[in-house]
Coordinates of C-alpha atoms in Angstrom, one line a residue:
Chain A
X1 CA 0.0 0.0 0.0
X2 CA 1.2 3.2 -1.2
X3 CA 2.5 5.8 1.8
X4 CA 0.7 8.7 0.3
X5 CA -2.6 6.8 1.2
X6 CA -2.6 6.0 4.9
X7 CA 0.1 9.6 5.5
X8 CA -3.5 11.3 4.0
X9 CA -5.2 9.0 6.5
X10 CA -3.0 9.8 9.6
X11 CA -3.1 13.7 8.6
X12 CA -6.5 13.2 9.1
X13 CA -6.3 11.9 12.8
X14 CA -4.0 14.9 13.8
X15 CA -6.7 17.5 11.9
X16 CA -10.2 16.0 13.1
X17 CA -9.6 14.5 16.4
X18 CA -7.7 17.7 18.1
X19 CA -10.7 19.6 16.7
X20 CA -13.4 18.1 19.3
X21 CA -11.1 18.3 22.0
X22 CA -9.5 14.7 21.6
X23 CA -6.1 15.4 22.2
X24 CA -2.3 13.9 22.8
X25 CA -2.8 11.3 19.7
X26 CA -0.4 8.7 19.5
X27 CA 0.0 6.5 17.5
X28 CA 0.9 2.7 18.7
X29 CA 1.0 0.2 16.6
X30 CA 1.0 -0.1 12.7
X31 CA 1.2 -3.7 10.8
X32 CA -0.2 -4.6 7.9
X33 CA -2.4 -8.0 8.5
X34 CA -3.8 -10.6 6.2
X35 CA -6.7 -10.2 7.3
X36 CA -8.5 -8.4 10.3
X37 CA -9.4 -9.3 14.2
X38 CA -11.4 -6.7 16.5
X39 CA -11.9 -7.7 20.3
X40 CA -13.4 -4.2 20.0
X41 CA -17.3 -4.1 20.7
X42 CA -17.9 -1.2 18.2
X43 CA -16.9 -0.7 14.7
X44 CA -17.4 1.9 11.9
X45 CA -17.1 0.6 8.5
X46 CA -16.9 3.7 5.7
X47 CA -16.4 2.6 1.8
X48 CA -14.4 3.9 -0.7
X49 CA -14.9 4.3 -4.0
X50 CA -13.4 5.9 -7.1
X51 CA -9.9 5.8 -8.4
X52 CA -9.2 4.1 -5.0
X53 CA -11.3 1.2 -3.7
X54 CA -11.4 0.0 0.0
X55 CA -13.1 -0.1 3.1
X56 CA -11.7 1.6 6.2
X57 CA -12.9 0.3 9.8
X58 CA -12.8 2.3 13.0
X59 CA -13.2 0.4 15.8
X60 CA -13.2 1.5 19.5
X61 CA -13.9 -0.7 22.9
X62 CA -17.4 0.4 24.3
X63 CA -15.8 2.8 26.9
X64 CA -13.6 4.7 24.4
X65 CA -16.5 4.4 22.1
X66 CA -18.9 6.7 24.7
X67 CA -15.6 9.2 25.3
X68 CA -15.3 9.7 22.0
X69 CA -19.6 10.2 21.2
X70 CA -19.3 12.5 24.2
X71 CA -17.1 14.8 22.7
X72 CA -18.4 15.1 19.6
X73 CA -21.7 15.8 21.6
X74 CA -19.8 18.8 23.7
X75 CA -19.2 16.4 26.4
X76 CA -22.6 14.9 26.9
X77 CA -22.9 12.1 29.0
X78 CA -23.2 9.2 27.1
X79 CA -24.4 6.1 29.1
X80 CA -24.7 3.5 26.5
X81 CA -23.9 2.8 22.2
X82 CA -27.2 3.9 21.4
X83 CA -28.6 5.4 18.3
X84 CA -27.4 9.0 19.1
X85 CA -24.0 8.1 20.2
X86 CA -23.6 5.5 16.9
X87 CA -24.8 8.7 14.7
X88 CA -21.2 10.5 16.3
X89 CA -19.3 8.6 15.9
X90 CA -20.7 8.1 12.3
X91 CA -19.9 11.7 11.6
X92 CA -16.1 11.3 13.4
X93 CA -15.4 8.5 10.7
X94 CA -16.9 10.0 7.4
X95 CA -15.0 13.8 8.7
X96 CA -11.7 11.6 9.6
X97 CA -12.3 9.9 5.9
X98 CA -13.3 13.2 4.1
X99 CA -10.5 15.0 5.4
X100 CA -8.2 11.9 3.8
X101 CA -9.9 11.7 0.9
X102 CA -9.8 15.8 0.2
X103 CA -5.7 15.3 0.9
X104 CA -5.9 12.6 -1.4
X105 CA -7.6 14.8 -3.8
X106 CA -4.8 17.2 -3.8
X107 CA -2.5 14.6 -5.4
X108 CA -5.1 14.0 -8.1
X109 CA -6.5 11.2 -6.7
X110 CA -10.2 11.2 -6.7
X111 CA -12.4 9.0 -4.4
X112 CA -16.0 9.3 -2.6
X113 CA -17.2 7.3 0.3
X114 CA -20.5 5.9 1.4
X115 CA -22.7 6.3 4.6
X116 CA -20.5 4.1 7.6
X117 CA -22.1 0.6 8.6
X118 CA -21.9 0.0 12.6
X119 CA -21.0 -3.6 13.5
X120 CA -21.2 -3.8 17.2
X121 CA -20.0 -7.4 18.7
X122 CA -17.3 -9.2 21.0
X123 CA -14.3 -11.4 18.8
X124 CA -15.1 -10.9 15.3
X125 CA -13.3 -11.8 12.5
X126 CA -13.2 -9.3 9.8
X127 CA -12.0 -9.5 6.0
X128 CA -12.2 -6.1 4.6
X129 CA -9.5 -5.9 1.4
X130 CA -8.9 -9.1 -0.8
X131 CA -5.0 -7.9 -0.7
X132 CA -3.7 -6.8 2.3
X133 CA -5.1 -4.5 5.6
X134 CA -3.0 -2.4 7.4
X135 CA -3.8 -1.6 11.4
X136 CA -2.7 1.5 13.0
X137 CA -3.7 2.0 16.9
X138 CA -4.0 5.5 17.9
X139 CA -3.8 6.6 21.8
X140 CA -5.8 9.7 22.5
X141 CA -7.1 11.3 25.4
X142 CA -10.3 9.7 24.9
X143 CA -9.2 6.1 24.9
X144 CA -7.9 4.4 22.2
X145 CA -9.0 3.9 18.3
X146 CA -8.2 1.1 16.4
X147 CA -8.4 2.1 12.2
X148 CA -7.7 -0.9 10.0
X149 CA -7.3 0.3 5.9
X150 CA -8.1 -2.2 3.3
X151 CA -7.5 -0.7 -0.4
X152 CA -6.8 -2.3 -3.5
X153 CA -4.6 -0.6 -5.5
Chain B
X1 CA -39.0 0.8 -1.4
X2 CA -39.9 0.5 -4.7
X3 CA -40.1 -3.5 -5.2
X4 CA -37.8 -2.6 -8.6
X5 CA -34.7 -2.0 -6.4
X6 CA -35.1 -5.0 -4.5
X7 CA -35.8 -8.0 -7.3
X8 CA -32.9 -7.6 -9.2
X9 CA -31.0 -8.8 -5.6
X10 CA -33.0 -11.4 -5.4
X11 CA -32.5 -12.3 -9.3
X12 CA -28.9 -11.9 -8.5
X13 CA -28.6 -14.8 -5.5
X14 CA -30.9 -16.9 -7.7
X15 CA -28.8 -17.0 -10.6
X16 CA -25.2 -17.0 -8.7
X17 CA -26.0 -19.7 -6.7
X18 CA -27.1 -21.8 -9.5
X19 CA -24.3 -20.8 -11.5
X20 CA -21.4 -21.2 -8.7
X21 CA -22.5 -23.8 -6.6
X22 CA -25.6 -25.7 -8.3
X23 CA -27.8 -25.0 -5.5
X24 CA -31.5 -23.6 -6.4
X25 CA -32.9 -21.5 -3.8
X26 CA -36.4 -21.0 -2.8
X27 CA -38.4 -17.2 -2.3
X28 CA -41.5 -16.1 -1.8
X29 CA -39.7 -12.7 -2.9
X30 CA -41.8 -11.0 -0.6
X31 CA -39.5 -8.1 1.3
X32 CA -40.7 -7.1 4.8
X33 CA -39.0 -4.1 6.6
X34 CA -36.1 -4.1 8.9
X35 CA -35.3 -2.3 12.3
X36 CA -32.5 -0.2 11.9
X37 CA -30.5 -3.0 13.9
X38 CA -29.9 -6.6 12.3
X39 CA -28.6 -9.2 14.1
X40 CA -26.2 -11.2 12.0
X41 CA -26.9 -15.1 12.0
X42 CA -24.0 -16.0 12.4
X43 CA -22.4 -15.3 9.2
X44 CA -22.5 -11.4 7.1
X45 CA -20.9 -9.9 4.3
X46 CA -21.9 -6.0 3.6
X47 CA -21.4 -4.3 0.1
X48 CA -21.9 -0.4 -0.3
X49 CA -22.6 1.2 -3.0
X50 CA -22.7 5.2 -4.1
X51 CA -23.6 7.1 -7.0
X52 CA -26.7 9.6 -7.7
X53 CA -27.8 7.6 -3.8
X54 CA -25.9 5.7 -1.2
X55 CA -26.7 2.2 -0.2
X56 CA -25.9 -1.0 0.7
X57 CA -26.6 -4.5 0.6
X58 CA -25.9 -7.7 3.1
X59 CA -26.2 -11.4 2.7
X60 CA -26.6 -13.4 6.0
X61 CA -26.6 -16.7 6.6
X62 CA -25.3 -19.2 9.8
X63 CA -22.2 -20.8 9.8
X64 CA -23.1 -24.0 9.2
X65 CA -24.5 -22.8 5.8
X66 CA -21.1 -20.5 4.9
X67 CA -19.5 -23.5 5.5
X68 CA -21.8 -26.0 3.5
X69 CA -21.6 -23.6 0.5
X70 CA -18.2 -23.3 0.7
X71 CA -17.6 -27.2 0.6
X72 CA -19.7 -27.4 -2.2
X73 CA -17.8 -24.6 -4.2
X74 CA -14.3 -25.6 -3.2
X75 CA -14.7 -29.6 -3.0
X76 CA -12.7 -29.7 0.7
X77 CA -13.9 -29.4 4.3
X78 CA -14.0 -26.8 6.8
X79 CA -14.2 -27.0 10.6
X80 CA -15.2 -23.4 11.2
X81 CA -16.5 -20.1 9.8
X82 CA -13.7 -18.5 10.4
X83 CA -11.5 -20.3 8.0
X84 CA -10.0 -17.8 5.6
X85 CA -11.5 -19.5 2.6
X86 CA -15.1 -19.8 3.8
X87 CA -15.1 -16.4 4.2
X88 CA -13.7 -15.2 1.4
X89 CA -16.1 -17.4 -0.2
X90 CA -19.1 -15.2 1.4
X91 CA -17.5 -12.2 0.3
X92 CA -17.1 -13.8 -3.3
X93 CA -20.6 -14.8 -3.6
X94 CA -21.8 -11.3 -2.1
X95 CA -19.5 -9.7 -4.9
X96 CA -21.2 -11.3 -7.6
X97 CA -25.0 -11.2 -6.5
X98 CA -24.4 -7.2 -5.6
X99 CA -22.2 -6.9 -8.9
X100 CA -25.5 -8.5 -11.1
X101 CA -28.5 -6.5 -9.1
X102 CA -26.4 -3.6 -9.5
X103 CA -25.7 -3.8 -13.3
X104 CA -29.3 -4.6 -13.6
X105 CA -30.7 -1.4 -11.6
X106 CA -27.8 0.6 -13.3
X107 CA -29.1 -0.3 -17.0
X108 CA -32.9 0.2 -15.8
X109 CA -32.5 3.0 -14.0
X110 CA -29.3 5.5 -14.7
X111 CA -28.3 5.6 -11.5
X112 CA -24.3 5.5 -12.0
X113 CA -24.0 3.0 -8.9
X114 CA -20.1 1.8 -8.1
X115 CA -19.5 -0.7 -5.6
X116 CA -17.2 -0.8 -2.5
X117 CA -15.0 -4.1 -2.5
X118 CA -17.2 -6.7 0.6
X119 CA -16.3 -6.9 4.2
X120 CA -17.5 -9.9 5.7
X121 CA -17.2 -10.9 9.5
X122 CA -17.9 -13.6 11.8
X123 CA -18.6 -13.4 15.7
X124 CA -20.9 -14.2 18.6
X125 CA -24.5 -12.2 18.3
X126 CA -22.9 -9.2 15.8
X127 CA -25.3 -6.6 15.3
X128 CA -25.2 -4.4 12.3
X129 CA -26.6 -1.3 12.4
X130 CA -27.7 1.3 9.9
X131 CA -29.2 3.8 11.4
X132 CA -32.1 6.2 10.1
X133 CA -31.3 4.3 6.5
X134 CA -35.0 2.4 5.6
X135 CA -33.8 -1.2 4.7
X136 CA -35.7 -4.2 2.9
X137 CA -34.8 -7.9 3.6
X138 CA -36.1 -10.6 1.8
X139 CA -35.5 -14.4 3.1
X140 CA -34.3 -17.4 0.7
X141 CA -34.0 -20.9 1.4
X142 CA -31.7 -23.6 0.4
X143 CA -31.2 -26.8 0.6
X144 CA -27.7 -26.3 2.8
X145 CA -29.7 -23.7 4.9
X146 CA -31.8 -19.8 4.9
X147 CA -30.2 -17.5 3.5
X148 CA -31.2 -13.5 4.3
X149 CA -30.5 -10.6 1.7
X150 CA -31.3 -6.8 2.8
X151 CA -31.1 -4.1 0.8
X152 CA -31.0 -0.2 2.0
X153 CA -31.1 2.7 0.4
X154 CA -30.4 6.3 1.6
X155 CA -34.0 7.1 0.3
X156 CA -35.9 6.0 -2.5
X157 CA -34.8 6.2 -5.8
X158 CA -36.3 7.9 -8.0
X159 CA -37.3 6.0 -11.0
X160 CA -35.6 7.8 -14.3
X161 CA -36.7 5.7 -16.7

């Protein structure tokens, strides 16, 4: 997988996240995987499509999933993944994705994305890319964020 | 939904499986709504789609079915769904079905749709959630096992001609 790609998708951490207030992002772990495993209870799954074609999941644990709906909701007290917090963290992964794909854009590479799929669940195995997916864990001060990116270039 | 967005999913599993794997499937084709959150049987592969609208479109099934179908495509034996190949299998089979329906609604209809490669998954009691997004599932049966399709669309198409 080309650097430009995920640099464009780890610009995009550093722009969005600080913006709600989700600060000191670090980032962990990067491999690239066959395939993908997430002991995470929630995930965000956001499509691309274009002259780039992938799927790019954001999963969180359920605690650093209501941190990081709460501060997206001005620190609203989120008790539980429900529909309002889901619809957050919906808009946190198509801004982190359209804030990649507008840096992509810059470089003449043109892609659009379609409306996130939740898939909430213990120990699920995931295959999103035929080729190969590459994890990156990012600390933040609202827990952590686990963003796996399948393209297929 | 307009029953015209739906049937050329349903045409698409028909034909696949009987192409791929020999298997004739069984519908009443009658589509019932869905709550915004599904819970996955066992086995789920999700296609999305944009163009003029966004959408996307799931096949479900349990394990022991992914696993039957995938014996009966590949010739060899599986012990679980999580097995690389039966999955990929899934996420073959959804490739092809969405690639037909879509084709089919794109030549009707105009409505420019380009798919998103599959993700399929596997876990205990997933639930898949798309919320405020009015989906349409439609139940088929096979000899290995049922098999759900559901279809969503932002909003309704409009019908071009």
């Amino acid at each position: 997988m080309d650097e430009e790609y995920i640099n464009s998708f780890v610009e995009a951490f550093y722009t969005i996240l600080p913006s709600f207030g989700i600060e000191e992002l670090k980032i962990t772990n990067l491999e690239v995987k066959e395939n993908m495993f997430s002991n995470e209870e929630v995930t965000a799954v956001v499509g691309l499509t274009g002259s780039v074609r992938g799927n790019i999941a954001y999963s969180f644990s359920e605690d650093s999933a209501k941190k990081f709906a709460s501060a997206m909701m001005m620190g609203m007290l989120i008790e539980e993944v429900d529909e309002d917090a889901r619809s957050a963290i919906s808009e946190l992964s198509n801004l982190i994705t359209g804030r990649g794909c507008k840096i992509l854009s810059n470089n003449e590479v043109f892609t659009d994305f379609t409306t996130p799929t939740f898939i909430i669940g213990k120990n699920i195995y995931f295959l999103i890319s035929t080729v190969k997916t590459l994890a990156i864990n990012v600390e933040t001060t609202a827990g952590a964020m686990q963003v796996n990116i399948g393209l297929e270039l | 939904m307009n029953k015209e967005f739906i049937q050329p999913f349903v045409n698409g599993v028909r034909n696949v499986l009987k192409k791929i794997a020999s298997v004739d499937v069984k519908t009443n084709e009658e589509s019932f709504e869905e709550n915004s959150e599904i819970k996955s049987k066992g086995v789920t592969s999700i296609i999305s789609y944009s163009g003029k609208i966004n959408g996307r479109f799931l096949i479900d099934m349990n394990s022991e079915t992914a696993i039957s179908l995938t014996r009966r495509i590949t010739g060899r034996t599986y012990d679980t769904a999580k097995e690389p190949m039966v999955l990929s299998t899934v996420s073959e089979l959804n490739n092809i079905i969405a690639g037909d329906g879509l084709t089919d609604i794109n030549n009707k209809f105009s409505m420019g749709l380009r798919l998103v490669p599959p993700i399929v998954f596997t876990g205990d009691n997933a639930l898949i959630c798309l919320d405020k997004i009015p989906s349409e599932s439609v139940n088929i049966n096979t000899e290995y096992g049922d098999i759900r399709i559901n279809i969503a669309f932002e909003r309704s198409p409009e019908v071009s001609g």
